[in-house]
mmCIF file of C-alpha atoms and ligand atoms in Angstrom:
data_model
loop_
_atom_site.group_PDB
_atom_site.id
_atom_site.type_symbol
_atom_site.label_atom_id
_atom_site.label_comp_id
_atom_site.label_asym_id
_atom_site.label_seq_id
_atom_site.Cartn_x
_atom_site.Cartn_y
_atom_site.Cartn_z
ATOM 1 C CA UNK A 1 24.657 53.378 147.592
ATOM 2 C CA UNK A 2 25.738 52.465 151.077
ATOM 3 C CA UNK A 3 26.217 55.647 153.005
ATOM 4 C CA UNK A 4 22.693 56.681 153.906
ATOM 5 C CA UNK A 5 22.435 60.458 154.245
ATOM 6 C CA UNK A 6 20.292 60.402 157.420
ATOM 7 C CA UNK A 7 22.760 58.440 159.511
ATOM 8 C CA UNK A 8 25.751 60.415 158.359
ATOM 9 C CA UNK A 9 24.171 63.788 159.034
ATOM 10 C CA UNK A 10 23.453 62.659 162.603
ATOM 11 C CA UNK A 11 27.102 61.892 163.134
ATOM 12 C CA UNK A 12 28.862 64.396 165.327
ATOM 13 C CA UNK A 13 32.359 65.629 164.398
ATOM 14 C CA UNK A 14 34.120 62.677 165.942
ATOM 15 C CA UNK A 15 37.673 63.803 165.319
ATOM 16 C CA UNK A 16 37.376 66.368 168.106
ATOM 17 C CA UNK A 17 37.143 63.550 170.649
ATOM 18 C CA UNK A 18 38.120 59.916 170.237
ATOM 19 C CA UNK A 19 34.773 58.199 170.630
ATOM 20 C CA UNK A 20 34.987 55.188 172.982
ATOM 21 C CA UNK A 21 32.496 52.446 172.147
ATOM 22 C CA UNK A 22 31.238 50.953 175.439
ATOM 23 C CA UNK A 23 32.360 47.311 175.543
ATOM 24 C CA UNK A 24 34.105 47.640 172.186
ATOM 25 C CA UNK A 25 36.172 44.452 171.817
ATOM 26 C CA UNK A 26 37.147 44.779 168.168
ATOM 27 C CA UNK A 27 37.619 48.444 167.337
ATOM 28 C CA UNK A 28 39.602 49.925 164.446
ATOM 29 C CA UNK A 29 42.082 51.217 163.409
ATOM 30 C CA UNK A 30 45.070 49.384 164.923
ATOM 31 C CA UNK A 31 48.819 49.134 164.552
ATOM 32 C CA UNK A 32 49.781 45.992 162.605
ATOM 33 C CA UNK A 33 52.859 44.355 164.132
ATOM 34 C CA UNK A 34 54.549 42.323 161.368
ATOM 35 C CA UNK A 35 56.315 40.030 163.794
ATOM 36 C CA UNK A 36 53.120 39.335 165.781
ATOM 37 C CA UNK A 37 50.943 38.620 162.725
ATOM 38 C CA UNK A 38 50.348 34.938 161.963
ATOM 39 C CA UNK A 39 50.869 33.562 158.436
ATOM 40 C CA UNK A 40 47.697 31.671 157.454
ATOM 41 C CA UNK A 41 48.327 29.332 154.473
ATOM 42 C CA UNK A 42 44.565 28.769 154.147
ATOM 43 C CA UNK A 43 43.924 32.383 153.133
ATOM 44 C CA UNK A 44 42.761 32.326 149.519
ATOM 45 C CA UNK A 45 43.624 34.825 146.770
ATOM 46 C CA UNK A 46 41.449 37.928 146.791
ATOM 47 C CA UNK A 47 39.100 38.226 143.793
ATOM 48 C CA UNK A 48 37.852 41.687 142.850
ATOM 49 C CA UNK A 49 35.512 42.193 139.904
ATOM 50 C CA UNK A 50 34.675 45.885 139.551
ATOM 51 C CA UNK A 51 32.484 47.261 136.746
ATOM 52 C CA UNK A 52 33.327 50.961 136.088
ATOM 53 C CA UNK A 53 29.757 51.470 134.855
ATOM 54 C CA UNK A 54 28.496 51.114 138.449
ATOM 55 C CA UNK A 55 30.339 54.287 139.485
ATOM 56 C CA UNK A 56 27.784 57.035 140.199
ATOM 57 C CA UNK A 57 28.944 60.098 142.133
ATOM 58 C CA UNK A 58 31.300 61.754 144.572
ATOM 59 C CA UNK A 59 29.832 63.081 147.840
ATOM 60 C CA UNK A 60 31.525 65.222 150.477
ATOM 61 C CA UNK A 61 29.882 63.884 153.650
ATOM 62 C CA UNK A 62 31.758 66.249 155.964
ATOM 63 C CA UNK A 63 34.258 63.535 156.998
ATOM 64 C CA UNK A 64 35.787 62.478 153.692
ATOM 65 C CA UNK A 65 34.742 62.344 150.059
ATOM 66 C CA UNK A 66 32.951 59.137 149.106
ATOM 67 C CA UNK A 67 33.008 57.752 145.552
ATOM 68 C CA UNK A 68 29.715 55.871 145.502
ATOM 69 C CA UNK A 69 28.809 52.826 143.429
ATOM 70 C CA UNK A 70 25.476 51.301 142.457
ATOM 71 C CA UNK A 71 25.247 48.293 144.781
ATOM 72 C CA UNK A 72 21.778 47.097 143.718
ATOM 73 C CA UNK A 73 23.301 44.244 141.655
ATOM 74 C CA UNK A 74 26.359 41.996 141.831
ATOM 75 C CA UNK A 75 28.292 43.922 139.176
ATOM 76 C CA UNK A 76 31.145 45.105 141.411
ATOM 77 C CA UNK A 77 32.159 42.451 143.891
ATOM 78 C CA UNK A 78 34.862 41.149 146.229
ATOM 79 C CA UNK A 79 35.309 37.549 147.331
ATOM 80 C CA UNK A 80 38.057 35.159 148.421
ATOM 81 C CA UNK A 81 40.850 36.037 150.844
ATOM 82 C CA UNK A 82 39.454 35.566 154.373
ATOM 83 C CA UNK A 83 35.874 35.962 153.155
ATOM 84 C CA UNK A 84 33.285 33.161 153.114
ATOM 85 C CA UNK A 85 30.744 35.118 151.071
ATOM 86 C CA UNK A 86 30.573 37.521 148.116
ATOM 87 C CA UNK A 87 30.558 41.219 148.989
ATOM 88 C CA UNK A 88 29.345 44.190 146.919
ATOM 89 C CA UNK A 89 31.355 47.399 146.520
ATOM 90 C CA UNK A 90 29.334 50.360 147.750
ATOM 91 C CA UNK A 91 31.873 53.177 148.105
ATOM 92 C CA UNK A 92 35.486 54.103 148.513
ATOM 93 C CA UNK A 93 36.987 57.036 150.414
ATOM 94 C CA UNK A 94 40.250 58.185 151.945
ATOM 95 C CA UNK A 95 41.739 59.434 155.240
ATOM 96 C CA UNK A 96 44.662 61.863 155.188
ATOM 97 C CA UNK A 97 46.727 64.329 157.261
ATOM 98 C CA UNK A 98 47.492 68.032 157.131
ATOM 99 C CA UNK A 99 50.986 67.156 155.858
ATOM 100 C CA UNK A 100 52.794 64.144 154.447
ATOM 101 C CA UNK A 101 54.027 62.989 157.875
ATOM 102 C CA UNK A 102 50.788 61.352 158.933
ATOM 103 C CA UNK A 103 47.204 60.661 157.802
ATOM 104 C CA UNK A 104 46.688 56.900 157.639
ATOM 105 C CA UNK A 105 44.424 55.148 160.156
ATOM 106 C CA UNK A 106 46.298 51.845 160.298
ATOM 107 C CA UNK A 107 50.067 51.663 160.750
ATOM 108 C CA UNK A 108 52.593 48.864 160.141
ATOM 109 C CA UNK A 109 55.129 48.528 162.955
ATOM 110 C CA UNK A 110 54.083 52.074 163.897
ATOM 111 C CA UNK A 111 54.905 53.397 160.423
ATOM 112 C CA UNK A 112 52.452 56.116 159.399
ATOM 113 C CA UNK A 113 51.532 56.871 155.798
ATOM 114 C CA UNK A 114 50.255 60.246 154.510
ATOM 115 C CA UNK A 115 46.894 58.710 153.542
ATOM 116 C CA UNK A 116 44.846 55.512 153.415
ATOM 117 C CA UNK A 117 42.211 54.342 150.900
ATOM 118 C CA UNK A 118 39.186 52.310 152.071
ATOM 119 C CA UNK A 119 37.104 50.296 149.593
ATOM 120 C CA UNK A 120 33.866 49.429 151.415
ATOM 121 C CA UNK A 121 31.902 46.258 150.539
ATOM 122 C CA UNK A 122 28.880 44.593 152.173
ATOM 123 C CA UNK A 123 27.848 40.920 152.384
ATOM 124 C CA UNK A 124 25.177 40.569 149.716
ATOM 125 C CA UNK A 125 25.051 36.773 150.108
ATOM 126 C CA UNK A 126 23.698 37.077 153.644
ATOM 127 C CA UNK A 127 21.910 40.455 153.682
ATOM 128 C CA UNK A 128 19.486 42.201 151.331
ATOM 129 C CA UNK A 129 20.562 45.732 152.177
ATOM 130 C CA UNK A 130 23.702 47.552 153.248
ATOM 131 C CA UNK A 131 21.845 48.924 156.268
ATOM 132 C CA UNK A 132 21.261 45.360 157.516
ATOM 133 C CA UNK A 133 24.846 44.270 156.910
ATOM 134 C CA UNK A 134 26.433 47.242 158.684
ATOM 135 C CA UNK A 135 25.325 45.989 162.120
ATOM 136 C CA UNK A 136 26.341 42.322 161.614
ATOM 137 C CA UNK A 137 29.748 40.951 162.548
ATOM 138 C CA UNK A 138 30.304 39.462 159.071
ATOM 139 C CA UNK A 139 28.499 42.287 157.326
ATOM 140 C CA UNK A 140 31.283 44.416 155.833
ATOM 141 C CA UNK A 141 34.673 43.908 154.193
ATOM 142 C CA UNK A 142 36.948 46.921 153.771
ATOM 143 C CA UNK A 143 40.150 46.826 151.705
ATOM 144 C CA UNK A 144 42.714 49.288 153.056
ATOM 145 C CA UNK A 145 45.506 50.575 150.806
ATOM 146 C CA UNK A 146 48.280 52.871 152.069
ATOM 147 C CA UNK A 147 49.252 55.902 149.978
ATOM 148 C CA UNK A 148 52.841 57.149 149.876
ATOM 149 C CA UNK A 149 54.210 60.253 148.190
ATOM 150 C CA UNK A 150 56.016 59.602 144.908
ATOM 151 C CA UNK A 151 55.118 59.740 141.258
ATOM 152 C CA UNK A 152 51.754 61.007 140.034
ATOM 153 C CA UNK A 153 49.062 58.337 140.046
ATOM 154 C CA UNK A 154 47.542 58.587 136.545
ATOM 155 C CA UNK A 155 44.337 56.740 137.455
ATOM 156 C CA UNK A 156 43.715 58.910 140.541
ATOM 157 C CA UNK A 157 44.022 62.145 138.561
ATOM 158 C CA UNK A 158 40.479 61.863 137.104
ATOM 159 C CA UNK A 159 39.172 61.777 140.676
ATOM 160 C CA UNK A 160 41.467 64.603 141.824
ATOM 161 C CA UNK A 161 40.214 66.814 138.955
ATOM 162 C CA UNK A 162 36.613 66.330 140.148
ATOM 163 C CA UNK A 163 37.278 67.227 143.808
ATOM 164 C CA UNK A 164 36.914 71.042 143.519
ATOM 165 C CA UNK A 165 33.259 70.370 142.611
ATOM 166 C CA UNK A 166 32.689 68.800 146.058
ATOM 167 C CA UNK A 167 34.742 71.276 148.104
ATOM 168 C CA UNK A 168 31.987 71.838 150.682
ATOM 169 C CA UNK A 169 30.239 69.374 152.993
ATOM 170 C CA UNK A 170 27.011 67.895 151.493
ATOM 171 C CA UNK A 171 28.037 68.686 147.901
ATOM 172 C CA UNK A 172 27.633 65.944 145.295
ATOM 173 C CA UNK A 173 28.922 65.689 141.743
ATOM 174 C CA UNK A 174 28.203 63.083 139.089
ATOM 175 C CA UNK A 175 31.230 60.824 138.583
ATOM 176 C CA UNK A 176 31.062 57.852 136.252
ATOM 177 C CA UNK A 177 33.091 55.149 134.547
ATOM 178 C CA UNK A 178 35.793 54.965 137.198
ATOM 179 C CA UNK A 179 37.434 51.564 137.749
ATOM 180 C CA UNK A 180 38.652 51.387 141.359
ATOM 181 C CA UNK A 181 40.960 48.488 140.441
ATOM 182 C CA UNK A 182 43.416 51.153 139.254
ATOM 183 C CA UNK A 183 43.838 52.165 142.915
ATOM 184 C CA UNK A 184 44.933 48.669 144.024
ATOM 185 C CA UNK A 185 48.638 47.792 144.245
ATOM 186 C CA UNK A 186 50.109 45.283 141.742
ATOM 187 C CA UNK A 187 50.206 42.488 144.303
ATOM 188 C CA UNK A 188 46.814 42.290 146.038
ATOM 189 C CA UNK A 189 47.688 38.891 147.480
ATOM 190 C CA UNK A 190 50.032 40.196 150.138
ATOM 191 C CA UNK A 191 47.754 41.507 152.878
ATOM 192 C CA UNK A 192 46.957 41.411 156.585
ATOM 193 C CA UNK A 193 43.424 40.653 157.796
ATOM 194 C CA UNK A 194 41.700 41.057 161.172
ATOM 195 C CA UNK A 195 38.235 41.509 162.690
ATOM 196 C CA UNK A 196 37.478 45.174 163.384
ATOM 197 C CA UNK A 197 35.009 48.028 163.133
ATOM 198 C CA UNK A 198 34.036 51.113 161.203
ATOM 199 C CA UNK A 199 36.455 53.913 162.061
ATOM 200 C CA UNK A 200 33.702 56.535 161.996
ATOM 201 C CA UNK A 201 30.350 56.561 163.805
ATOM 202 C CA UNK A 202 28.431 54.290 164.277
ATOM 203 C CA UNK A 203 31.756 52.390 164.834
ATOM 204 C CA UNK A 204 29.908 49.081 164.491
ATOM 205 C CA UNK A 205 32.057 45.946 164.844
ATOM 206 C CA UNK A 206 31.040 44.637 161.448
ATOM 207 C CA UNK A 207 34.261 44.872 159.410
ATOM 208 C CA UNK A 208 36.612 42.200 158.125
ATOM 209 C CA UNK A 209 39.653 44.378 157.391
ATOM 210 C CA UNK A 210 41.978 43.456 154.522
ATOM 211 C CA UNK A 211 45.034 45.740 154.586
ATOM 212 C CA UNK A 212 47.345 45.640 151.554
ATOM 213 C CA UNK A 213 51.066 45.319 152.272
ATOM 214 C CA UNK A 214 52.107 47.250 149.154
ATOM 215 C CA UNK A 215 51.259 50.963 149.161
ATOM 216 C CA UNK A 216 50.316 52.901 146.017
ATOM 217 C CA UNK A 217 52.202 56.039 144.999
ATOM 218 C CA UNK A 218 50.518 59.399 144.547
ATOM 219 C CA UNK A 219 52.100 62.819 144.020
ATOM 220 C CA UNK A 220 52.487 65.566 146.602
ATOM 221 C CA UNK A 221 50.201 67.772 144.444
ATOM 222 C CA UNK A 222 47.472 65.113 144.292
ATOM 223 C CA UNK A 223 47.440 64.876 148.093
ATOM 224 C CA UNK A 224 47.359 68.688 148.303
ATOM 225 C CA UNK A 225 44.039 68.663 146.423
ATOM 226 C CA UNK A 226 42.592 66.291 149.077
ATOM 227 C CA UNK A 227 43.528 68.955 151.658
ATOM 228 C CA UNK A 228 41.717 71.669 149.675
ATOM 229 C CA UNK A 229 38.396 70.059 150.603
ATOM 230 C CA UNK A 230 36.399 71.434 153.536
ATOM 231 C CA UNK A 231 34.665 69.847 156.534
ATOM 232 C CA UNK A 232 32.211 72.742 156.442
ATOM 233 C CA UNK A 233 29.240 73.478 154.207
ATOM 234 C CA UNK A 234 28.999 76.491 151.890
ATOM 235 C CA UNK A 235 26.606 78.228 154.335
ATOM 236 C CA UNK A 236 28.943 78.053 157.347
ATOM 237 C CA UNK A 237 31.017 81.108 158.223
ATOM 238 C CA UNK A 238 34.280 79.538 159.369
ATOM 239 C CA UNK A 239 35.635 77.241 156.657
ATOM 240 C CA UNK A 240 37.623 74.310 158.040
ATOM 241 C CA UNK A 241 40.086 72.369 155.860
ATOM 242 C CA UNK A 242 39.317 68.684 155.591
ATOM 243 C CA UNK A 243 42.546 67.263 157.046
ATOM 244 C CA UNK A 244 43.474 64.777 159.806
ATOM 245 C CA UNK A 245 40.196 62.881 159.243
ATOM 246 C CA UNK A 246 41.527 59.707 160.867
ATOM 247 C CA UNK A 247 40.553 58.015 164.102
ATOM 248 C CA UNK A 248 42.962 57.378 166.979
ATOM 249 C CA UNK A 249 44.236 53.797 167.147
ATOM 250 C CA UNK A 250 42.360 51.284 169.291
ATOM 251 C CA UNK A 251 43.500 48.473 171.618
ATOM 252 C CA UNK A 252 44.050 45.073 169.992
ATOM 253 C CA UNK A 253 42.313 43.304 172.949
ATOM 254 C CA UNK A 254 43.842 39.937 172.156
ATOM 255 C CA UNK A 255 42.885 39.866 168.492
ATOM 256 C CA UNK A 256 45.086 38.013 165.992
ATOM 257 C CA UNK A 257 46.174 39.676 162.780
ATOM 258 C CA UNK A 258 46.731 37.091 160.033
ATOM 259 C CA UNK A 259 48.978 37.574 157.022
ATOM 260 C CA UNK A 260 48.617 36.016 153.574
ATOM 261 C CA UNK A 261 52.403 36.002 153.136
ATOM 262 C CA UNK A 262 55.490 34.907 155.054
HETATM 263 C C1 LIG B 1 23.588 52.879 158.539
HETATM 264 O O1 LIG B 1 24.758 53.232 159.176
HETATM 265 C C2 LIG B 1 25.810 53.547 158.390
HETATM 266 C C3 LIG B 1 27.056 53.072 158.750
HETATM 267 C C4 LIG B 1 28.179 53.399 158.014
HETATM 268 C C5 LIG B 1 28.066 54.197 156.913
HETATM 269 N N1 LIG B 1 29.194 54.483 156.168
HETATM 270 C C6 LIG B 1 29.851 55.779 156.192
HETATM 271 C C7 LIG B 1 30.991 55.757 157.233
HETATM 272 O O2 LIG B 1 31.645 57.012 157.210
HETATM 273 C C8 LIG B 1 31.968 54.658 156.929
HETATM 274 C C9 LIG B 1 33.301 54.585 157.407
HETATM 275 C C10 LIG B 1 33.975 53.479 157.026
HETATM 276 S S1 LIG B 1 35.586 53.000 157.369
HETATM 277 N N2 LIG B 1 36.475 54.267 157.598
HETATM 278 O O3 LIG B 1 36.030 52.282 156.178
HETATM 279 O O4 LIG B 1 35.557 52.214 158.574
HETATM 280 S S2 LIG B 1 32.968 52.505 156.069
HETATM 281 C C11 LIG B 1 31.617 53.559 156.184
HETATM 282 S S3 LIG B 1 30.124 53.312 155.506
HETATM 283 O O5 LIG B 1 30.139 53.502 154.101
HETATM 284 O O6 LIG B 1 29.691 52.042 155.944
HETATM 285 C C12 LIG B 1 26.825 54.698 156.514
HETATM 286 C C13 LIG B 1 25.700 54.363 157.251
HETATM 287 ZN ZN1 LIG B 2 37.622 54.834 156.125
#
């Protein structure tokens, strides 16, 4: 899977201070201005082919909970859209707030959502390993999906029911046969795309972001279970709720955000 334990454990709690990347020209997240985004008729339809059998486990890495996929073969892939190559799904995770007023990393015309899903893929056409791809400018492709509060999301519930097992940082639980397609909105061909970075350390400028226009609906209670997770490990005295695990927004620095729709 893509999130190597060593690197993550060396990460310092970055939400206490917004980490500036020296010379960072394409940092994420950003606000997406609808009127400033450019319709690109050459953007192709996105093609996702996810095999639920590649789903392996859930891991609380102290920043979010990652649902990790076996990325040693081309069984779960993403291609099309703005992408030249085929990318392999390695994990998905979320960012959320302490209440329903905020939590997403990206915004649309400054509109905040209570949470945001990130499906992380790496360029397996050009690189042999995730660790190589994560430092290359065309190395990663992350699909972002906004969550809004509404009806219960049936597909998400299986994941929500497993979260108490990974309450503490560094806990892992087996989690299989989960098809992440159920977390995508009906229309995956209305999206914005721009060149950006990881939103957690090492903040490498390796990500082609693909942000879905249509949010998915989840219930208030489902989001409340996200907030029952902890940043802290079972050994630590002071238990800290895992909330507000989003990065501050970054300057656009002249970048263009393209849209696949008018
Ligand atoms: C070797 O260095 C590594 C670099 C990155 C990672 N990852 C974990 C990060 O938390 C992280 C955050 C992502 S976000 N919020 O979608 O921009 S994507 C991603 S990750 O899975 O690539 C692991 C090892
Ligand atoms: Zn993320």
